[in-house]
Amino acid sequence: MKAAVGFLVDTAIMAIAFAAAFALRFDFQAPRWGWIAVWQSFITVWSVQLAAMIAFDCLRRWRLRARDLLRFMLAFAAAVAVMMVFRIVFRSDAQAHIRPPFTVNLINGVLWGAGALTLRWLWTLFANAQSREAKLLNRRERVLADASVKAYFAGKRVMVTGAGGSIGSEIVRQVLEAGA
């Protein structure tokens, strides 16, 4: 499930970066080869960027560590380089859907890289905060998962006072999972 969500988030980042690159490049003016060709070229860009992330093993986890930065930078640089080569090889306007302009490739690469790294960094901060919260009490976590507890809470309304703290929020989470 996490891998599918990560894939969709990466695709959204790529689409937003690509749209922003075209908006910055053309000042929201339609390119001479039309918007259909622009979104056809996104399929090429998306494929190249996804292949670069797979090649440099950037899709394995969503947490970002310092040693991962080099792999991400190489993936971003490789994708931009491949798109630049496409731009040189496919020169005719009939192949515009394969080769966005140089500036779009560069702007897109920068925006895509910044967006992907920022979201992964934010996710890492969130995940680390959750793991610190679990270690806060310095004891084993109790989980109310047996059938009798679930039967007791199923369909009932429960009020937890102090649910904004670490203990109260965990009680709320477990009671909701039990069916309250």
PDB file of C-alpha atoms in Angstrom:
ATOM      1  CA  MET A   1       0.000   0.000   0.000  1.00  0.00           C
ATOM      2  CA  LYS A   2       2.783   2.462   0.931  1.00  0.00           C
ATOM      3  CA  ALA A   3       4.576   1.718  -2.344  1.00  0.00           C
ATOM      4  CA  ALA A   4       1.429   2.500  -4.367  1.00  0.00           C
ATOM      5  CA  VAL A   5       0.867   5.757  -2.495  1.00  0.00           C
ATOM      6  CA  GLY A   6       4.532   6.689  -2.975  1.00  0.00           C
ATOM      7  CA  PHE A   7       4.263   5.961  -6.702  1.00  0.00           C
ATOM      8  CA  LEU A   8       1.155   8.146  -7.009  1.00  0.00           C
ATOM      9  CA  VAL A   9       2.796  10.960  -5.042  1.00  0.00           C
ATOM     10  CA  ASP A  10       5.904  10.761  -7.255  1.00  0.00           C
ATOM     11  CA  THR A  11       3.717  10.887 -10.371  1.00  0.00           C
ATOM     12  CA  ALA A  12       1.853  13.913  -8.980  1.00  0.00           C
ATOM     13  CA  ILE A  13       5.152  15.669  -8.236  1.00  0.00           C
ATOM     14  CA  MET A  14       6.342  14.958 -11.781  1.00  0.00           C
ATOM     15  CA  ALA A  15       3.096  16.282 -13.303  1.00  0.00           C
ATOM     16  CA  ILE A  16       3.110  19.439 -11.175  1.00  0.00           C
ATOM     17  CA  ALA A  17       6.779  20.109 -11.949  1.00  0.00           C
ATOM     18  CA  PHE A  18       6.191  19.551 -15.661  1.00  0.00           C
ATOM     19  CA  ALA A  19       3.126  21.838 -15.735  1.00  0.00           C
ATOM     20  CA  ALA A  20       4.988  24.500 -13.756  1.00  0.00           C
ATOM     21  CA  ALA A  21       7.966  24.269 -16.128  1.00  0.00           C
ATOM     22  CA  PHE A  22       5.728  24.872 -19.130  1.00  0.00           C
ATOM     23  CA  ALA A  23       3.869  27.679 -17.352  1.00  0.00           C
ATOM     24  CA  LEU A  24       7.157  29.412 -16.497  1.00  0.00           C
ATOM     25  CA  ARG A  25       8.586  28.853 -19.964  1.00  0.00           C
ATOM     26  CA  PHE A  26       5.596  30.038 -21.980  1.00  0.00           C
ATOM     27  CA  ASP A  27       4.068  32.541 -19.528  1.00  0.00           C
ATOM     28  CA  PHE A  28       0.796  30.572 -19.748  1.00  0.00           C
ATOM     29  CA  GLN A  29       0.747  31.035 -23.511  1.00  0.00           C
ATOM     30  CA  ALA A  30      -0.085  27.970 -25.597  1.00  0.00           C
ATOM     31  CA  PRO A  31       3.011  26.494 -27.231  1.00  0.00           C
ATOM     32  CA  ARG A  32       3.050  26.535 -31.015  1.00  0.00           C
ATOM     33  CA  TRP A  33       2.623  22.754 -31.245  1.00  0.00           C
ATOM     34  CA  GLY A  34      -0.419  22.727 -28.938  1.00  0.00           C
ATOM     35  CA  TRP A  35      -1.324  21.500 -25.467  1.00  0.00           C
ATOM     36  CA  ILE A  36      -2.040  17.934 -26.596  1.00  0.00           C
ATOM     37  CA  ALA A  37       1.596  17.575 -27.640  1.00  0.00           C
ATOM     38  CA  VAL A  38       2.647  19.044 -24.279  1.00  0.00           C
ATOM     39  CA  TRP A  39       0.797  16.339 -22.341  1.00  0.00           C
ATOM     40  CA  GLN A  40       2.020  13.675 -24.747  1.00  0.00           C
ATOM     41  CA  SER A  41       5.533  14.874 -23.964  1.00  0.00           C
ATOM     42  CA  PHE A  42       4.720  14.463 -20.255  1.00  0.00           C
ATOM     43  CA  ILE A  43       4.308  10.719 -20.870  1.00  0.00           C
ATOM     44  CA  THR A  44       7.873  10.643 -22.230  1.00  0.00           C
ATOM     45  CA  VAL A  45       9.207  12.770 -19.361  1.00  0.00           C
ATOM     46  CA  TRP A  46       7.338  10.683 -16.769  1.00  0.00           C
ATOM     47  CA  SER A  47       8.717   7.462 -18.264  1.00  0.00           C
ATOM     48  CA  VAL A  48      12.278   8.785 -18.262  1.00  0.00           C
ATOM     49  CA  GLN A  49      12.019  10.146 -14.713  1.00  0.00           C
ATOM     50  CA  LEU A  50      10.431   6.955 -13.404  1.00  0.00           C
ATOM     51  CA  ALA A  51      13.118   4.854 -15.099  1.00  0.00           C
ATOM     52  CA  ALA A  52      15.814   7.057 -13.528  1.00  0.00           C
ATOM     53  CA  MET A  53      14.284   6.640 -10.071  1.00  0.00           C
ATOM     54  CA  ILE A  54      14.113   2.877 -10.549  1.00  0.00           C
ATOM     55  CA  ALA A  55      17.676   2.721 -11.894  1.00  0.00           C
ATOM     56  CA  PHE A  56      19.055   4.577  -8.871  1.00  0.00           C
ATOM     57  CA  ASP A  57      16.796   2.727  -6.390  1.00  0.00           C
ATOM     58  CA  CYS A  58      14.933   5.841  -5.255  1.00  0.00           C
ATOM     59  CA  LEU A  59      11.513   4.195  -4.939  1.00  0.00           C
ATOM     60  CA  ARG A  60      12.424   1.623  -2.318  1.00  0.00           C
ATOM     61  CA  ARG A  61      11.577   3.739   0.714  1.00  0.00           C
ATOM     62  CA  TRP A  62      10.018   7.087   1.411  1.00  0.00           C
ATOM     63  CA  ARG A  63      12.240   8.060   4.303  1.00  0.00           C
ATOM     64  CA  LEU A  64      15.153  10.235   3.295  1.00  0.00           C
ATOM     65  CA  ARG A  65      18.590   9.713   4.773  1.00  0.00           C
ATOM     66  CA  ALA A  66      21.731  11.685   4.049  1.00  0.00           C
ATOM     67  CA  ARG A  67      23.264   8.812   2.082  1.00  0.00           C
ATOM     68  CA  ASP A  68      20.162   8.722  -0.162  1.00  0.00           C
ATOM     69  CA  LEU A  69      20.737  12.275  -1.413  1.00  0.00           C
ATOM     70  CA  LEU A  70      23.468  11.253  -3.855  1.00  0.00           C
ATOM     71  CA  ARG A  71      21.242   8.596  -5.443  1.00  0.00           C
ATOM     72  CA  PHE A  72      18.390  11.085  -5.844  1.00  0.00           C
ATOM     73  CA  MET A  73      20.691  13.729  -7.319  1.00  0.00           C
ATOM     74  CA  LEU A  74      22.076  11.176  -9.795  1.00  0.00           C
ATOM     75  CA  ALA A  75      18.540  10.110 -10.748  1.00  0.00           C
ATOM     76  CA  PHE A  76      17.460  13.719 -11.337  1.00  0.00           C
ATOM     77  CA  ALA A  77      20.613  14.509 -13.336  1.00  0.00           C
ATOM     78  CA  ALA A  78      20.322  11.332 -15.411  1.00  0.00           C
ATOM     79  CA  ALA A  79      16.683  12.054 -16.279  1.00  0.00           C
ATOM     80  CA  VAL A  80      17.494  15.627 -17.333  1.00  0.00           C
ATOM     81  CA  ALA A  81      20.461  14.395 -19.406  1.00  0.00           C
ATOM     82  CA  VAL A  82      18.324  11.795 -21.198  1.00  0.00           C
ATOM     83  CA  MET A  83      15.686  14.426 -21.969  1.00  0.00           C
ATOM     84  CA  MET A  84      18.394  16.724 -23.339  1.00  0.00           C
ATOM     85  CA  VAL A  85      19.616  13.920 -25.598  1.00  0.00           C
ATOM     86  CA  PHE A  86      16.007  13.381 -26.766  1.00  0.00           C
ATOM     87  CA  ARG A  87      15.864  17.094 -27.559  1.00  0.00           C
ATOM     88  CA  ILE A  88      18.974  16.817 -29.740  1.00  0.00           C
ATOM     89  CA  VAL A  89      18.026  13.548 -31.464  1.00  0.00           C
ATOM     90  CA  PHE A  90      14.350  14.324 -32.170  1.00  0.00           C
ATOM     91  CA  ARG A  91      14.624  17.753 -33.795  1.00  0.00           C
ATOM     92  CA  SER A  92      11.541  18.023 -36.003  1.00  0.00           C
ATOM     93  CA  ASP A  93       8.294  19.604 -34.842  1.00  0.00           C
ATOM     94  CA  ALA A  94       6.516  16.348 -35.681  1.00  0.00           C
ATOM     95  CA  GLN A  95       8.365  14.846 -32.718  1.00  0.00           C
ATOM     96  CA  ALA A  96       7.564  17.676 -30.290  1.00  0.00           C
ATOM     97  CA  HIS A  97       5.764  15.268 -27.968  1.00  0.00           C
ATOM     98  CA  ILE A  98       9.094  13.505 -27.380  1.00  0.00           C
ATOM     99  CA  ARG A  99      11.298  16.554 -26.890  1.00  0.00           C
ATOM    100  CA  PRO A 100      10.212  19.469 -24.720  1.00  0.00           C
ATOM    101  CA  PRO A 101      12.362  22.619 -25.073  1.00  0.00           C
ATOM    102  CA  PHE A 102      15.720  22.806 -23.263  1.00  0.00           C
ATOM    103  CA  THR A 103      14.462  25.315 -20.722  1.00  0.00           C
ATOM    104  CA  VAL A 104      11.436  23.177 -19.888  1.00  0.00           C
ATOM    105  CA  ASN A 105      13.705  20.176 -19.332  1.00  0.00           C
ATOM    106  CA  LEU A 106      15.966  22.134 -17.003  1.00  0.00           C
ATOM    107  CA  ILE A 107      13.174  23.870 -15.074  1.00  0.00           C
ATOM    108  CA  ASN A 108      11.238  20.609 -14.808  1.00  0.00           C
ATOM    109  CA  GLY A 109      14.304  18.751 -13.510  1.00  0.00           C
ATOM    110  CA  VAL A 110      14.947  21.362 -10.825  1.00  0.00           C
ATOM    111  CA  LEU A 111      11.299  21.564  -9.744  1.00  0.00           C
ATOM    112  CA  TRP A 112      10.876  17.789  -9.792  1.00  0.00           C
ATOM    113  CA  GLY A 113      14.047  17.260  -7.762  1.00  0.00           C
ATOM    114  CA  ALA A 114      13.159  19.930  -5.228  1.00  0.00           C
ATOM    115  CA  GLY A 115       9.609  18.641  -4.890  1.00  0.00           C
ATOM    116  CA  ALA A 116      10.577  14.997  -4.483  1.00  0.00           C
ATOM    117  CA  LEU A 117      13.308  15.718  -1.950  1.00  0.00           C
ATOM    118  CA  THR A 118      11.138  18.153   0.023  1.00  0.00           C
ATOM    119  CA  LEU A 119       8.224  15.732   0.305  1.00  0.00           C
ATOM    120  CA  ARG A 120      10.503  12.865   1.312  1.00  0.00           C
ATOM    121  CA  TRP A 121      12.219  15.098   3.884  1.00  0.00           C
ATOM    122  CA  LEU A 122       8.840  16.138   5.328  1.00  0.00           C
ATOM    123  CA  TRP A 123       7.706  12.508   5.433  1.00  0.00           C
ATOM    124  CA  THR A 124      10.950  11.599   7.230  1.00  0.00           C
ATOM    125  CA  LEU A 125      10.329  14.300   9.846  1.00  0.00           C
ATOM    126  CA  PHE A 126       6.779  13.021  10.349  1.00  0.00           C
ATOM    127  CA  ALA A 127       7.837   9.361  10.584  1.00  0.00           C
ATOM    128  CA  ASN A 128      10.667  10.181  12.994  1.00  0.00           C
ATOM    129  CA  ALA A 129       8.275  12.181  15.181  1.00  0.00           C
ATOM    130  CA  GLN A 130       5.952   9.176  15.322  1.00  0.00           C
ATOM    131  CA  SER A 131       8.765   6.817  16.304  1.00  0.00           C
ATOM    132  CA  ARG A 132       9.963   9.272  18.988  1.00  0.00           C
ATOM    133  CA  GLU A 133       6.439   9.419  20.367  1.00  0.00           C
ATOM    134  CA  ALA A 134       6.367   5.607  20.622  1.00  0.00           C
ATOM    135  CA  LYS A 135       9.641   5.688  22.598  1.00  0.00           C
ATOM    136  CA  LEU A 136       8.451   8.527  24.840  1.00  0.00           C
ATOM    137  CA  LEU A 137       7.137   6.329  27.631  1.00  0.00           C
ATOM    138  CA  ASN A 138      10.122   3.953  27.509  1.00  0.00           C
ATOM    139  CA  ARG A 139       7.962   0.876  27.886  1.00  0.00           C
ATOM    140  CA  ARG A 140       6.249  -1.645  25.670  1.00  0.00           C
ATOM    141  CA  GLU A 141       3.149  -0.432  23.874  1.00  0.00           C
ATOM    142  CA  ARG A 142      -0.132  -2.090  24.863  1.00  0.00           C
ATOM    143  CA  VAL A 143      -2.476  -2.887  22.032  1.00  0.00           C
ATOM    144  CA  LEU A 144      -6.154  -3.539  22.653  1.00  0.00           C
ATOM    145  CA  ALA A 145      -6.607  -5.980  19.813  1.00  0.00           C
ATOM    146  CA  ASP A 146      -8.241  -9.064  21.265  1.00  0.00           C
ATOM    147  CA  ALA A 147     -11.790 -10.043  20.325  1.00  0.00           C
ATOM    148  CA  SER A 148     -13.370  -9.251  23.698  1.00  0.00           C
ATOM    149  CA  VAL A 149     -12.131  -5.650  23.619  1.00  0.00           C
ATOM    150  CA  LYS A 150     -13.335  -5.207  20.047  1.00  0.00           C
ATOM    151  CA  ALA A 151     -16.729  -6.681  20.967  1.00  0.00           C
ATOM    152  CA  TYR A 152     -17.000  -4.333  23.953  1.00  0.00           C
ATOM    153  CA  PHE A 153     -16.234  -1.170  21.955  1.00  0.00           C
ATOM    154  CA  ALA A 154     -18.037  -2.117  18.720  1.00  0.00           C
ATOM    155  CA  GLY A 155     -20.661   0.472  17.852  1.00  0.00           C
ATOM    156  CA  LYS A 156     -20.301   2.465  21.094  1.00  0.00           C
ATOM    157  CA  ARG A 157     -19.497   6.124  21.587  1.00  0.00           C
ATOM    158  CA  VAL A 158     -16.410   6.769  23.690  1.00  0.00           C
ATOM    159  CA  MET A 159     -15.230  10.061  25.144  1.00  0.00           C
ATOM    160  CA  VAL A 160     -11.529  10.378  25.907  1.00  0.00           C
ATOM    161  CA  THR A 161     -10.477  13.451  27.846  1.00  0.00           C
ATOM    162  CA  GLY A 162      -6.996  14.722  27.170  1.00  0.00           C
ATOM    163  CA  ALA A 163      -6.934  13.177  23.701  1.00  0.00           C
ATOM    164  CA  GLY A 164      -4.461  15.764  22.414  1.00  0.00           C
ATOM    165  CA  GLY A 165      -1.519  14.311  24.307  1.00  0.00           C
ATOM    166  CA  SER A 166       0.574  11.269  23.563  1.00  0.00           C
ATOM    167  CA  ILE A 167      -1.348   8.831  25.772  1.00  0.00           C
ATOM    168  CA  GLY A 168      -4.822  10.162  24.985  1.00  0.00           C
ATOM    169  CA  SER A 169      -4.240  10.232  21.229  1.00  0.00           C
ATOM    170  CA  GLU A 170      -3.042   6.628  21.328  1.00  0.00           C
ATOM    171  CA  ILE A 171      -6.121   5.579  23.324  1.00  0.00           C
ATOM    172  CA  VAL A 172      -8.331   7.283  20.722  1.00  0.00           C
ATOM    173  CA  ARG A 173      -6.503   5.526  17.880  1.00  0.00           C
ATOM    174  CA  GLN A 174      -6.868   2.099  19.490  1.00  0.00           C
ATOM    175  CA  VAL A 175     -10.512   2.605  20.467  1.00  0.00           C
ATOM    176  CA  LEU A 176     -11.317   3.640  16.885  1.00  0.00           C
ATOM    177  CA  GLU A 177      -9.558   0.527  15.585  1.00  0.00           C
ATOM    178  CA  ALA A 178     -11.661  -1.519  17.998  1.00  0.00           C
ATOM    179  CA  GLY A 179     -14.816  -0.271  16.282  1.00  0.00           C
ATOM    180  CA  ALA A 180     -16.104   2.529  18.492  1.00  0.00           C
TER     181      ALA A 180
END
